[in-house]
Amino acid sequence: MRNRRIVTLVGAAVLAGAVGLLPLSAAQAARPDSTPPDPSDFQKVTLNDRPGEPMALAVLPDRRVLHTARTGEIRIHDPRSGVNFLAADMKKSPAGLYQHDEEGVQGIAVDPDFAKNRWVYLYYSPRLNTPVDDPATPGVNEGDAPQFGTPADFAKYKGVTRLSRFKLVGNKLAYGTEQKILDVPADRGICCHVGGKIDFDRKGNLFLSTGDDSNPFSSDGYTPIDDRPDRNPAYDARRTAGNTNDLRGKVLRIKVKQNGGYAIPKGNLFTRGTPKTRPEIYAMGLRNPFRFGVDDRTGELYVGDYSPDARTANPGRGPAGQGRWMVIDRPANYGWPFCVTQDQPYQDYDFATQTSSGPFDCAKPVNDSRHNTGRSVLPPVEDAEIVYGYGLSEEFPELGTGGIGPMGGPAYHYDKRNKAQNRWPAYFDGKPLFYEWTRDQMKAITLGKHNEIRKIEDAIPSITTDGPIDVEFGPDGALYVLEYGTGYFAELPEAQLSRIDFTRGNRTPEPKAAADVTNGTSPLTVQFSSAGTRDADGDALRYAWDFDADGTVDSRKANPTHTFDKNGVYDATLKVTDSTGRSASVSVPVVVGNKAPVVSLTTDPAPHGGTPFHWGDTVTWEVTVTDDQPVDCSKVTVSFILGHDTHGHPLSSSTGCSGSFVTFVDGGHAGADNLRAVFNATYTDTPPDGLPPLSGSAEVALIPAD
């Protein structure tokens, strides 16, 4: 077991003032059951099977569920009607939306006092004047920042990721109510690590996680600390995660003011006025703390931090890649990019001479990067509770093997006053969830008195979650899950918003919906079907169809016919309710007046047969689009993605119906298994008469021959 700080009674008293420890009520202090529930007692209920490219969710007090897509769409699931309304599209907001690599819409959260103030918090990338790709120059992508150059070359790609809040009016986010709270610097046009989780403690303090905004692909899978004078600063994580005067690679802690902006609560890592520091910083030394949860009882944070990609340790560079899960119970420095743990330092590697000058001192890290604007001597490195790699961990074998995508989830708090039939059982009381995006795992952790790991177990062993990317317990005590699916930067077949119920004597029906025709010119007559709908308990079922997704029931027949008289895109929703009042919904899209474009993508080399593919080859591609509207090749976007296990890293993109990419494997993935060159083509049409545009996509994956 790694060394862990033991909080004394004095330290605990200080901590209570810093992060809001509160005495437990009788309901909160309910003793957990000692017997695990039967795995078959859990049920997964799909709430939205077309959530876009999902990123984050937030459950409202009335059990409506906000969920974001990176491409700008914010949807809201309404459990009363079963409809998923479009609450906002940030591409159409006054600030617009910037998208490149991982940037777009990230985290979302609900104000603790939402019932009174209706505030919803959003972390997103405003458009600004950042360069983007010019379709008129198909051989050049002006949106890609240069890897080498001068400060003037890099300056045009300086941007921000913005934390704002908006009023939710009905099922719509009101753009005009935006209050800007905090801008986090961003080096745009180059990958990676945005972070973006938002959560609150019981004192109303807001926590925001931010990634190190650093490119890992030329560091051989070890620490990216390249500060050569002509190198893009984005290759040096010391400028962000290791910088006491920068907001990136951190967990921030602020108190939002009534009219926007924020104050600094007491108890952060640096007090206000400390030279070369930012008082917003609560924890630093993090690579990409993509997901975390704040414990409502203790104020502690459960944080997952992503791993570098090196598969093996290198004496001249440092340890192999390892993911981390930590309990942050007071402000601390977690070491990135200098150390993984107190006894696992990286080597101080000079990218100009390609030599190391020895390991960093984890007890007293020194940041001597030319890009560092903060203190040179940093706080000592604090250890994480869980550290694991690609292989089987001797200390935590329950995690298995595979990729490394740790996610810090919420702790469940059983409340015996909650009478919701789908609430989770008392067995999980006080146990935080740890979920693994790459391994499709959902674990429950039992902690000891000093936050030592006592037990790791499957939370829902009978249920598969495919790429869980965000989870939250709702006011009903059920677990809401947003699943990304398996693939890269697209709406994937497995993507969905779901709810994991603990069943008590009855199960929710499982609806199915289909249509004999899903597109055509108006008037369009459609025969709908509920065939395949089932209820495990054999209950009598009631059917409610909402053909135009406006929240009003249009038919209560099981298999109705409906004629659409106006052009548009309709999300025909079927809600099925059993005799106990349990319900679920499903929808089928119907397009009237426009057809979705059909996109095909061919590459040379081809994925099957023909010329073998090798890294370094120039791959030419050609896109064919079939549509009922004239095709504009300037609106075709093709992305080159480095596929790695079940996730991908976007490396470049271009526009047009033909072009080429020079393929490469960045240093961070050299020698890694399961690599492939992925090419994704998308096209969005321009329909007449104000119809919403529709998109089509195609993907090709090339597996290297060597």
XYZ file of C-alpha atoms in Angstrom:
706
model
C 0.000 0.000 0.000
C 1.307 3.432 -0.925
C 1.824 6.048 1.755
C -1.334 7.983 2.554
C -1.749 11.100 4.596
C -3.594 10.456 7.878
C -5.859 13.346 8.819
C -5.616 14.153 12.530
C -8.484 15.565 14.545
C -6.987 19.030 14.133
C -6.572 18.456 10.406
C -10.137 17.224 10.155
C -11.389 20.384 11.846
C -9.476 22.506 9.360
C -10.822 20.394 6.524
C -14.362 20.882 7.727
C -13.933 24.609 7.310
C -12.305 24.199 3.897
C -14.663 21.834 2.127
C -17.818 21.685 4.166
C -17.873 18.591 6.384
C -21.325 18.407 7.913
C -22.816 16.254 10.657
C -24.827 13.308 9.364
C -28.583 13.158 9.717
C -30.193 9.966 10.938
C -31.288 9.159 7.401
C -27.834 9.753 5.991
C -26.204 7.659 8.679
C -28.283 4.565 7.876
C -26.152 1.468 8.353
C -25.468 -0.253 5.007
C -26.760 -3.776 4.469
C -23.930 -6.298 4.628
C -25.301 -8.616 1.932
C -24.722 -7.608 -1.706
C -27.880 -7.386 -3.799
C -28.633 -10.054 -6.362
C -27.197 -8.859 -9.706
C -30.477 -9.780 -11.408
C -32.282 -7.145 -9.335
C -30.836 -4.336 -11.472
C -32.411 -3.180 -14.722
C -31.142 -0.832 -17.397
C -33.748 1.516 -18.843
C -32.837 3.429 -22.013
C -33.890 7.086 -21.931
C -32.331 8.318 -25.196
C -30.688 6.050 -27.762
C -29.611 8.939 -30.021
C -27.770 11.413 -27.754
C -25.256 12.653 -30.370
C -21.579 12.356 -29.384
C -22.300 12.270 -25.644
C -20.174 14.106 -23.115
C -21.904 14.905 -19.807
C -25.203 14.740 -17.936
C -26.995 16.457 -15.065
C -30.186 15.242 -13.367
C -32.718 17.905 -12.399
C -34.722 17.772 -9.148
C -37.835 16.696 -11.119
C -35.830 13.839 -12.778
C -35.522 15.506 -16.142
C -32.031 14.806 -17.457
C -29.841 17.311 -19.280
C -27.168 15.716 -21.488
C -24.628 17.305 -23.799
C -23.038 16.391 -27.103
C -19.554 17.652 -27.902
C -20.887 19.064 -31.193
C -23.044 21.604 -29.347
C -26.430 20.007 -28.768
C -27.885 20.031 -25.257
C -30.847 17.717 -24.878
C -33.266 17.233 -22.014
C -35.064 13.983 -21.294
C -38.577 14.470 -19.951
C -39.707 11.380 -17.983
C -43.358 12.432 -18.090
C -43.652 12.327 -21.877
C -40.568 10.242 -22.657
C -39.500 12.896 -25.190
C -35.923 14.140 -25.538
C -36.249 17.827 -26.334
C -33.444 19.924 -27.834
C -32.741 22.437 -25.081
C -30.001 24.327 -26.938
C -27.488 24.151 -29.762
C -24.414 26.128 -28.789
C -23.418 26.501 -32.441
C -26.390 28.863 -32.696
C -25.688 30.745 -29.479
C -24.341 34.322 -29.599
C -20.862 33.077 -28.619
C -20.925 30.256 -31.162
C -18.931 27.060 -30.700
C -15.330 26.182 -31.515
C -14.631 22.560 -32.432
C -11.225 21.044 -33.039
C -9.906 17.796 -31.597
C -11.635 17.397 -28.210
C -13.023 20.928 -27.944
C -16.719 21.746 -28.088
C -19.317 21.380 -25.331
C -18.021 19.576 -22.259
C -19.478 19.541 -18.727
C -22.931 20.475 -17.474
C -24.293 20.862 -13.935
C -27.341 22.132 -12.097
C -27.185 24.827 -9.425
C -27.770 23.468 -5.895
C -30.565 26.032 -5.572
C -31.992 25.270 -9.022
C -35.587 25.037 -7.786
C -35.429 28.774 -7.044
C -32.920 30.218 -9.524
C -33.112 27.845 -12.573
C -29.360 28.125 -13.266
C -27.608 25.497 -15.420
C -23.798 25.566 -15.695
C -21.968 24.767 -18.927
C -18.287 24.384 -19.805
C -17.753 24.992 -23.515
C -15.436 26.464 -26.164
C -16.741 29.785 -27.527
C -16.005 30.406 -31.202
C -13.828 33.561 -30.870
C -11.673 34.321 -33.947
C -9.549 31.153 -33.913
C -8.468 30.020 -37.414
C -10.449 27.173 -38.941
C -10.022 25.092 -42.060
C -10.675 26.929 -45.355
C -12.545 24.653 -47.812
C -10.982 26.573 -50.716
C -7.547 25.154 -49.841
C -8.083 21.377 -49.682
C -4.385 20.601 -49.278
C -3.969 22.783 -46.184
C -5.820 22.842 -42.884
C -5.576 26.351 -41.510
C -7.274 25.149 -38.319
C -4.258 23.039 -37.322
C -1.776 24.954 -35.189
C 1.875 24.602 -36.283
C 4.089 22.203 -34.359
C 7.072 24.516 -34.762
C 7.241 28.255 -35.295
C 7.475 31.613 -33.576
C 5.377 33.095 -30.761
C 3.499 35.069 -33.418
C 2.609 31.834 -35.226
C 1.178 30.356 -32.051
C -0.573 33.503 -30.779
C -3.485 33.296 -33.230
C -4.483 29.938 -31.705
C -4.802 31.279 -28.152
C -8.353 30.784 -26.911
C -10.381 29.875 -23.845
C -12.741 27.249 -22.538
C -15.574 29.040 -20.772
C -17.588 28.283 -17.658
C -20.953 30.036 -17.913
C -24.437 29.604 -16.572
C -27.812 29.935 -18.281
C -31.412 29.984 -17.114
C -33.455 26.909 -18.019
C -36.874 28.137 -19.111
C -39.199 25.198 -19.547
C -37.159 22.814 -21.670
C -34.973 25.520 -23.262
C -31.704 27.125 -22.223
C -32.127 30.865 -22.666
C -29.015 32.125 -24.512
C -29.693 35.719 -23.479
C -29.397 34.886 -19.783
C -25.761 33.763 -20.020
C -23.521 34.870 -17.162
C -19.828 34.326 -17.846
C -18.093 33.030 -14.755
C -14.572 31.888 -15.632
C -12.392 31.576 -18.749
C -9.684 28.899 -18.727
C -6.834 29.449 -21.247
C -6.628 27.038 -24.177
C -4.012 26.459 -26.864
C -6.221 25.639 -29.811
C -5.666 23.828 -33.078
C -3.789 20.985 -31.406
C -4.786 18.035 -29.205
C -5.428 17.189 -26.186
C -7.088 17.101 -22.726
C -9.942 19.489 -21.962
C -11.336 18.033 -18.736
C -14.601 19.741 -17.923
C -16.522 18.124 -15.048
C -18.565 20.513 -12.862
C -19.860 19.665 -9.391
C -20.812 21.382 -6.118
C -20.259 20.662 -2.440
C -22.890 21.225 0.243
C -21.626 24.746 0.909
C -22.347 25.720 -2.684
C -18.692 25.818 -3.754
C -18.226 24.976 -7.421
C -15.509 22.535 -8.489
C -14.274 22.415 -12.105
C -11.747 19.959 -13.517
C -9.425 21.094 -16.314
C -7.068 19.051 -18.494
C -3.398 19.841 -19.059
C -4.122 21.033 -22.637
C -0.911 19.357 -23.804
C -0.037 17.245 -26.825
C 1.256 13.815 -25.718
C 2.020 12.399 -29.154
C 5.712 13.244 -29.471
C 6.861 12.152 -26.020
C 7.089 8.380 -26.569
C 4.268 7.842 -24.084
C 6.142 9.503 -21.216
C 5.961 13.000 -19.811
C 5.543 15.848 -22.367
C 8.018 18.509 -21.227
C 9.388 19.757 -24.579
C 10.220 23.461 -24.165
C 12.521 23.967 -27.152
C 12.362 27.632 -28.247
C 10.673 26.969 -31.608
C 8.349 24.220 -30.341
C 4.635 24.869 -29.912
C 4.205 25.387 -26.145
C 1.380 22.830 -26.200
C 4.056 20.108 -26.054
C 5.081 21.156 -22.536
C 2.734 20.203 -19.678
C 4.912 22.106 -17.194
C 3.316 25.303 -18.517
C -0.109 24.075 -17.307
C -0.447 21.149 -14.884
C 2.921 21.908 -13.268
C 2.387 25.680 -13.216
C 1.059 27.249 -10.002
C -0.007 30.298 -12.024
C -2.147 28.488 -14.624
C -5.665 27.053 -14.377
C -5.086 23.961 -16.525
C -4.347 20.450 -15.270
C -6.188 21.266 -12.060
C -9.317 20.942 -9.998
C -10.528 24.497 -9.363
C -12.727 25.565 -6.440
C -14.680 28.832 -6.513
C -17.842 30.418 -5.150
C -20.100 31.855 -7.867
C -21.467 35.321 -7.142
C -25.111 36.263 -7.495
C -24.592 38.248 -10.693
C -21.864 36.097 -12.245
C -18.140 36.044 -11.665
C -16.812 34.362 -8.550
C -15.120 34.678 -5.184
C -12.379 32.490 -3.695
C -13.440 30.342 -0.725
C -10.987 29.770 2.101
C -8.903 26.607 2.092
C -7.582 26.352 -1.470
C -4.000 25.335 -2.271
C -2.714 28.933 -2.460
C -4.089 31.889 -0.532
C -5.086 34.962 -2.471
C -2.127 37.281 -3.025
C 0.526 34.555 -2.995
C 2.971 35.586 -5.745
C 2.951 33.546 -8.953
C -0.101 31.483 -8.008
C -3.804 31.306 -8.863
C -6.054 31.196 -5.788
C -8.708 29.196 -7.698
C -6.511 26.070 -7.581
C -7.675 23.346 -5.206
C -5.599 20.441 -6.587
C -2.839 20.550 -9.208
C -0.535 18.126 -10.993
C -3.314 16.389 -12.956
C -3.165 15.240 -16.581
C -6.827 14.988 -17.523
C -9.130 14.705 -14.491
C -12.033 14.078 -16.824
C -14.560 12.946 -14.220
C -14.904 13.369 -10.475
C -17.622 13.425 -7.839
C -17.991 15.477 -4.658
C -19.182 13.506 -1.633
C -22.233 15.285 -0.213
C -21.460 14.051 3.297
C -17.731 14.623 3.647
C -16.882 17.190 0.979
C -14.182 14.855 -0.363
C -13.538 14.573 -4.100
C -13.236 11.242 -5.917
C -11.130 11.976 -8.989
C -10.026 9.858 -11.944
C -6.923 11.009 -13.848
C -5.967 9.681 -17.273
C -2.744 7.831 -18.025
C 0.068 8.423 -20.519
C 0.462 5.729 -23.185
C 3.844 4.085 -22.565
C 3.401 0.322 -22.136
C 6.732 -0.271 -20.393
C 9.018 1.689 -18.096
C 12.154 3.275 -19.587
C 15.113 4.045 -17.283
C 15.900 7.110 -19.377
C 12.346 8.454 -19.458
C 10.249 7.164 -16.589
C 7.506 4.733 -15.546
C 4.972 3.063 -17.806
C 1.583 4.683 -18.263
C -0.686 4.444 -15.246
C -4.163 5.670 -14.430
C -4.983 7.134 -11.041
C -8.024 7.380 -8.765
C -7.668 9.549 -5.712
C -9.630 10.833 -2.750
C -8.835 14.531 -2.483
C -9.586 15.402 1.123
C -7.522 18.593 1.202
C -5.593 20.710 -1.343
C -2.569 18.941 -2.822
C -0.198 18.528 -5.758
C -0.563 15.156 -7.510
C 2.679 15.441 -9.433
C 1.988 15.535 -13.179
C 4.100 16.017 -15.288
C 6.935 15.297 -12.827
C 5.801 12.199 -10.916
C 3.109 9.518 -10.934
C 3.509 8.814 -7.215
C 6.001 9.818 -4.544
C 8.263 6.928 -5.555
C 7.664 6.966 -9.327
C 9.320 10.051 -10.841
C 9.735 10.826 -14.508
C 13.170 11.626 -15.860
C 14.071 15.246 -16.589
C 14.391 14.663 -20.324
C 15.894 17.265 -22.691
C 14.124 17.019 -26.063
C 16.859 19.021 -27.802
C 19.718 16.711 -26.805
C 17.546 13.610 -26.255
C 19.221 12.967 -22.914
C 18.034 12.756 -19.324
C 19.599 14.556 -16.371
C 18.050 12.337 -13.722
C 14.682 11.854 -12.020
C 12.544 14.676 -10.692
C 12.438 15.103 -6.917
C 8.870 14.176 -5.965
C 9.305 15.618 -2.469
C 10.268 19.001 -3.911
C 9.529 19.202 -7.669
C 11.243 22.040 -9.528
C 9.613 23.566 -12.601
C 12.378 25.169 -14.683
C 10.466 25.255 -17.989
C 10.842 28.393 -20.092
C 7.026 28.438 -20.228
C 6.512 28.373 -16.460
C 4.935 31.578 -15.137
C 4.472 30.258 -11.598
C 6.648 29.215 -8.706
C 9.719 27.166 -9.497
C 9.535 25.017 -6.368
C 6.241 23.129 -6.127
C 4.391 21.470 -3.242
C 5.387 17.855 -2.546
C 3.663 15.123 -4.519
C 0.656 13.441 -2.942
C -0.153 9.802 -3.755
C -3.367 8.507 -5.273
C -5.325 5.720 -3.598
C -5.442 3.609 -6.795
C -2.665 3.461 -9.386
C -2.893 0.840 -12.160
C -1.456 0.077 -15.584
C -2.359 -1.848 -18.725
C -1.521 -5.251 -17.255
C -2.927 -7.019 -14.228
C -2.347 -5.031 -11.033
C -0.995 -7.022 -8.089
C -2.566 -4.543 -5.683
C -5.898 -4.133 -7.509
C -6.515 -7.308 -9.567
C -10.254 -6.526 -9.535
C -9.603 -3.960 -12.292
C -8.474 -6.599 -14.792
C -6.451 -5.580 -17.845
C -6.903 -3.378 -20.902
C -6.876 0.307 -21.713
C -6.676 3.035 -19.083
C -9.584 5.458 -18.825
C -10.315 6.055 -15.104
C -13.440 7.967 -14.137
C -14.183 9.298 -10.662
C -17.841 8.820 -9.900
C -20.213 9.898 -7.151
C -20.726 8.221 -3.799
C -24.157 6.726 -3.206
C -25.998 7.927 -0.114
C -28.938 5.836 0.970
C -31.812 7.802 2.483
C -34.546 5.731 4.100
C -36.935 8.658 3.615
C -36.677 8.151 -0.140
C -39.527 5.854 -1.187
C -38.735 5.673 -4.918
C -39.178 2.098 -6.072
C -36.031 2.205 -8.231
C -33.659 3.594 -5.568
C -30.417 1.705 -4.992
C -30.192 -0.430 -1.834
C -28.499 0.522 1.433
C -25.677 -1.925 0.671
C -23.996 0.792 -1.446
C -24.347 3.529 1.148
C -21.170 5.626 1.327
C -19.420 3.777 -1.486
C -18.028 5.909 -4.326
C -18.224 4.575 -7.856
C -15.150 4.085 -10.003
C -15.951 3.527 -13.657
C -13.556 2.655 -16.456
C -14.343 4.063 -19.882
C -12.038 1.760 -21.859
C -12.896 -1.415 -19.914
C -16.679 -0.878 -19.687
C -16.522 -1.327 -15.911
C -18.621 0.051 -13.079
C -17.007 -0.580 -9.682
C -18.046 0.275 -6.117
C -15.269 1.076 -3.667
C -15.303 0.529 0.087
C -12.953 2.934 1.880
C -11.406 2.636 5.304
C -11.165 5.258 8.029
C -8.201 6.943 6.371
C -9.464 6.428 2.807
C -7.458 3.269 2.284
C -8.973 0.848 -0.243
C -10.795 -1.916 1.610
C -12.750 -3.483 -1.250
C -13.381 -3.100 -4.985
C -16.408 -4.902 -6.398
C -18.624 -4.890 -9.463
C -21.505 -2.519 -8.824
C -23.811 -3.853 -11.563
C -22.266 -7.142 -12.753
C -25.329 -8.175 -14.769
C -25.430 -4.956 -16.810
C -23.050 -3.780 -19.527
C -22.279 -0.093 -19.945
C -20.488 0.605 -23.229
C -17.959 3.383 -22.737
C -19.538 5.037 -19.668
C -18.535 8.698 -19.944
C -20.587 10.302 -17.155
C -22.756 9.030 -14.287
C -24.836 10.647 -11.570
C -27.274 9.499 -8.917
C -30.646 11.167 -9.336
C -33.055 12.365 -6.638
C -34.829 9.006 -6.970
C -31.659 7.151 -5.892
C -31.202 5.511 -9.300
C -27.986 5.786 -11.294
C -28.120 7.773 -14.550
C -25.470 6.815 -17.101
C -24.307 8.415 -20.328
C -22.614 5.882 -22.619
C -20.272 6.916 -25.435
C -20.155 3.573 -27.255
C -17.190 2.084 -29.080
C -15.666 4.327 -31.741
C -14.355 7.778 -32.449
C -15.805 11.311 -32.437
C -19.279 10.473 -33.722
C -22.728 9.412 -32.571
C -22.145 5.687 -32.209
C -24.720 2.871 -32.308
C -24.146 1.998 -28.654
C -24.358 5.599 -27.418
C -27.257 6.220 -25.076
C -28.585 7.893 -21.968
C -29.824 5.239 -19.556
C -30.987 4.754 -15.999
C -29.892 1.821 -13.820
C -32.752 0.874 -11.491
C -32.786 -1.447 -8.512
C -36.020 -3.352 -8.987
C -38.409 -4.183 -6.164
C -41.050 -6.668 -7.214
C -41.594 -5.320 -10.722
C -39.671 -4.251 -13.806
C -40.022 -1.436 -16.293
C -41.421 -2.385 -19.726
C -39.050 -2.455 -22.687
C -40.583 -0.595 -25.635
C -39.724 -1.038 -29.310
C -40.752 1.314 -32.108
C -40.453 1.087 -35.877
C -41.892 2.695 -38.993
C -42.524 1.321 -42.493
C -41.052 4.489 -44.031
C -38.795 7.067 -42.366
C -38.322 9.695 -45.086
C -40.013 11.131 -48.153
C -41.917 14.107 -49.493
C -45.021 15.528 -47.838
C -47.691 14.487 -47.276
C -46.025 11.357 -45.889
C -48.152 8.573 -44.414
C -46.307 6.374 -41.946
C -47.397 3.097 -40.367
C -45.877 2.842 -36.905
C -45.347 -0.393 -35.015
C -44.675 -1.333 -31.375
C -43.845 -4.940 -32.263
C -41.243 -6.395 -29.933
C -42.350 -4.399 -26.901
C -42.246 -6.616 -23.826
C -42.818 -6.551 -20.099
C -40.964 -9.099 -17.981
C -43.834 -9.274 -15.487
C -46.580 -9.748 -18.065
C -48.358 -6.550 -17.012
C -51.000 -4.911 -19.178
C -49.418 -2.070 -21.144
C -50.627 1.365 -22.181
C -49.237 3.000 -25.333
C -48.822 6.736 -25.967
C -47.418 8.047 -29.265
C -46.172 11.624 -29.674
C -45.511 11.945 -33.406
C -44.031 15.453 -33.348
C -42.270 15.280 -29.944
C -44.080 18.319 -28.588
C -45.051 16.649 -25.330
C -48.689 15.995 -26.374
C -50.038 12.476 -26.921
C -51.275 12.019 -30.503
C -52.372 8.368 -30.399
C -52.888 5.651 -27.794
C -53.006 2.775 -30.270
C -50.289 0.145 -30.246
C -49.706 0.385 -34.013
C -51.095 3.677 -35.324
C -50.918 5.337 -38.739
C -50.086 9.019 -39.049
C -49.794 11.428 -41.966
C -47.204 14.214 -41.789
C -48.414 17.241 -43.782
C -45.475 19.597 -43.231
C -41.813 19.289 -44.048
C -39.590 18.728 -41.038
C -37.663 16.242 -38.944
C -39.909 14.448 -36.474
C -38.800 12.374 -33.499
C -41.855 10.156 -33.133
C -41.805 8.941 -29.531
C -43.561 5.906 -28.050
C -44.059 5.791 -24.277
C -45.130 2.471 -22.787
C -46.511 2.280 -19.226
C -47.305 -0.859 -17.230
C -50.031 -1.386 -14.644
C -47.729 -0.269 -11.801
C -46.978 3.080 -13.458
C -43.445 2.174 -14.562
C -42.706 3.548 -18.002
C -40.053 3.798 -20.675
C -39.908 5.386 -24.087
C -38.241 4.980 -27.442
C -38.332 7.053 -30.599
C -37.959 6.692 -34.339
C -36.899 9.626 -36.557
C -39.016 10.578 -39.543
C -37.758 13.059 -42.139
C -40.344 14.821 -44.299
C -39.129 16.926 -47.231
C -35.471 15.930 -47.045
C -33.422 12.773 -47.080
C -30.282 12.222 -45.088
C -27.236 12.127 -47.361
C -25.574 8.780 -47.927
C -21.784 9.017 -47.613
C -19.284 6.488 -48.902
C -15.543 6.661 -48.313
C -12.826 4.793 -50.178
C -9.122 4.862 -49.442
C -5.951 3.749 -51.170
C -4.648 1.547 -49.642
C -8.029 -0.115 -49.101
C -8.860 -1.778 -45.783
C -9.191 -5.272 -47.251
C -6.820 -6.764 -49.794
C -4.743 -4.881 -52.329
C -1.671 -2.900 -51.252
C -0.632 -3.504 -47.609
C -0.781 -0.468 -45.359
C 2.260 0.717 -43.398
C 2.672 3.668 -41.049
C 4.193 6.574 -42.927
C 2.246 5.788 -46.103
C 0.322 8.552 -47.826
C -3.308 7.474 -47.858
C -5.476 9.022 -50.538
C -9.191 9.160 -50.003
C -12.283 9.849 -52.048
C -15.766 10.635 -50.779
C -18.994 10.114 -52.687
C -22.191 11.717 -51.427
C -25.667 10.809 -52.633
C -28.388 13.270 -51.668
C -31.691 14.673 -52.882
C -30.081 18.123 -52.830
C -27.059 19.371 -54.820
C -23.848 18.126 -53.202
C -21.272 20.720 -52.116
C -17.852 19.082 -51.713
C -16.615 21.985 -49.587
C -18.934 20.727 -46.836
C -17.332 17.285 -46.728
C -15.013 16.864 -43.733
C -12.552 13.992 -43.483
C -10.662 13.368 -40.245
C -7.517 11.298 -39.709
C -7.722 9.604 -36.303
C -5.168 7.404 -34.595
C -7.246 4.502 -33.329
C -5.897 2.989 -30.117
C -7.749 0.121 -28.440
C -11.343 1.362 -28.143
C -10.622 5.092 -28.314
C -9.052 7.467 -30.803
C -6.892 10.560 -31.032
C -7.760 13.003 -33.851
C -4.548 14.081 -35.564
C -5.760 16.106 -38.557
C -8.760 16.909 -40.704
C -9.423 18.234 -44.175
C -12.324 19.201 -46.428
C -13.360 18.213 -49.923
C -14.391 15.098 -51.829
C -10.810 13.922 -52.304
C -7.438 14.381 -50.669
C -4.698 12.610 -48.797
C -3.070 12.277 -45.381
C 0.465 11.258 -44.513
C -0.098 8.725 -41.746
C 2.068 8.537 -38.688
C 2.183 7.156 -35.171
C 3.122 9.760 -32.604
C 5.915 8.955 -30.207
C 3.440 8.379 -27.413
C 1.964 5.358 -29.176
C 5.076 3.922 -30.843
C 5.106 0.188 -30.302
C 1.604 0.073 -28.826
C -0.756 -2.746 -29.709
C -4.105 -2.420 -31.479
C -3.242 0.698 -33.480
C -5.066 1.580 -36.673
C -5.407 4.542 -39.011
C -9.049 5.651 -38.944
C -10.575 7.956 -41.545
C -14.009 9.423 -40.894
C -15.967 11.341 -43.538
C -19.032 13.432 -42.714
C -21.341 15.532 -44.862
C -24.166 17.846 -43.822
C -26.599 18.887 -46.547
C -28.305 22.228 -47.174
C -32.008 21.538 -47.621
C -34.556 24.025 -48.965
C -37.459 25.708 -47.211
C -35.720 26.098 -43.881
C -35.621 22.365 -43.136
C -33.027 21.251 -40.599
C -29.824 20.005 -42.244
C -29.144 16.282 -42.085
C -25.827 14.501 -41.909
C -24.322 11.259 -43.085
C -20.967 9.676 -42.318
C -18.693 6.821 -43.282
C -15.562 5.378 -41.728
C -12.584 3.317 -42.860
C -10.016 1.754 -40.523
C -6.636 0.588 -41.871
C -4.739 -2.015 -39.890
C -0.975 -1.811 -40.443
C 0.723 -4.794 -42.011
C 3.752 -4.472 -39.720
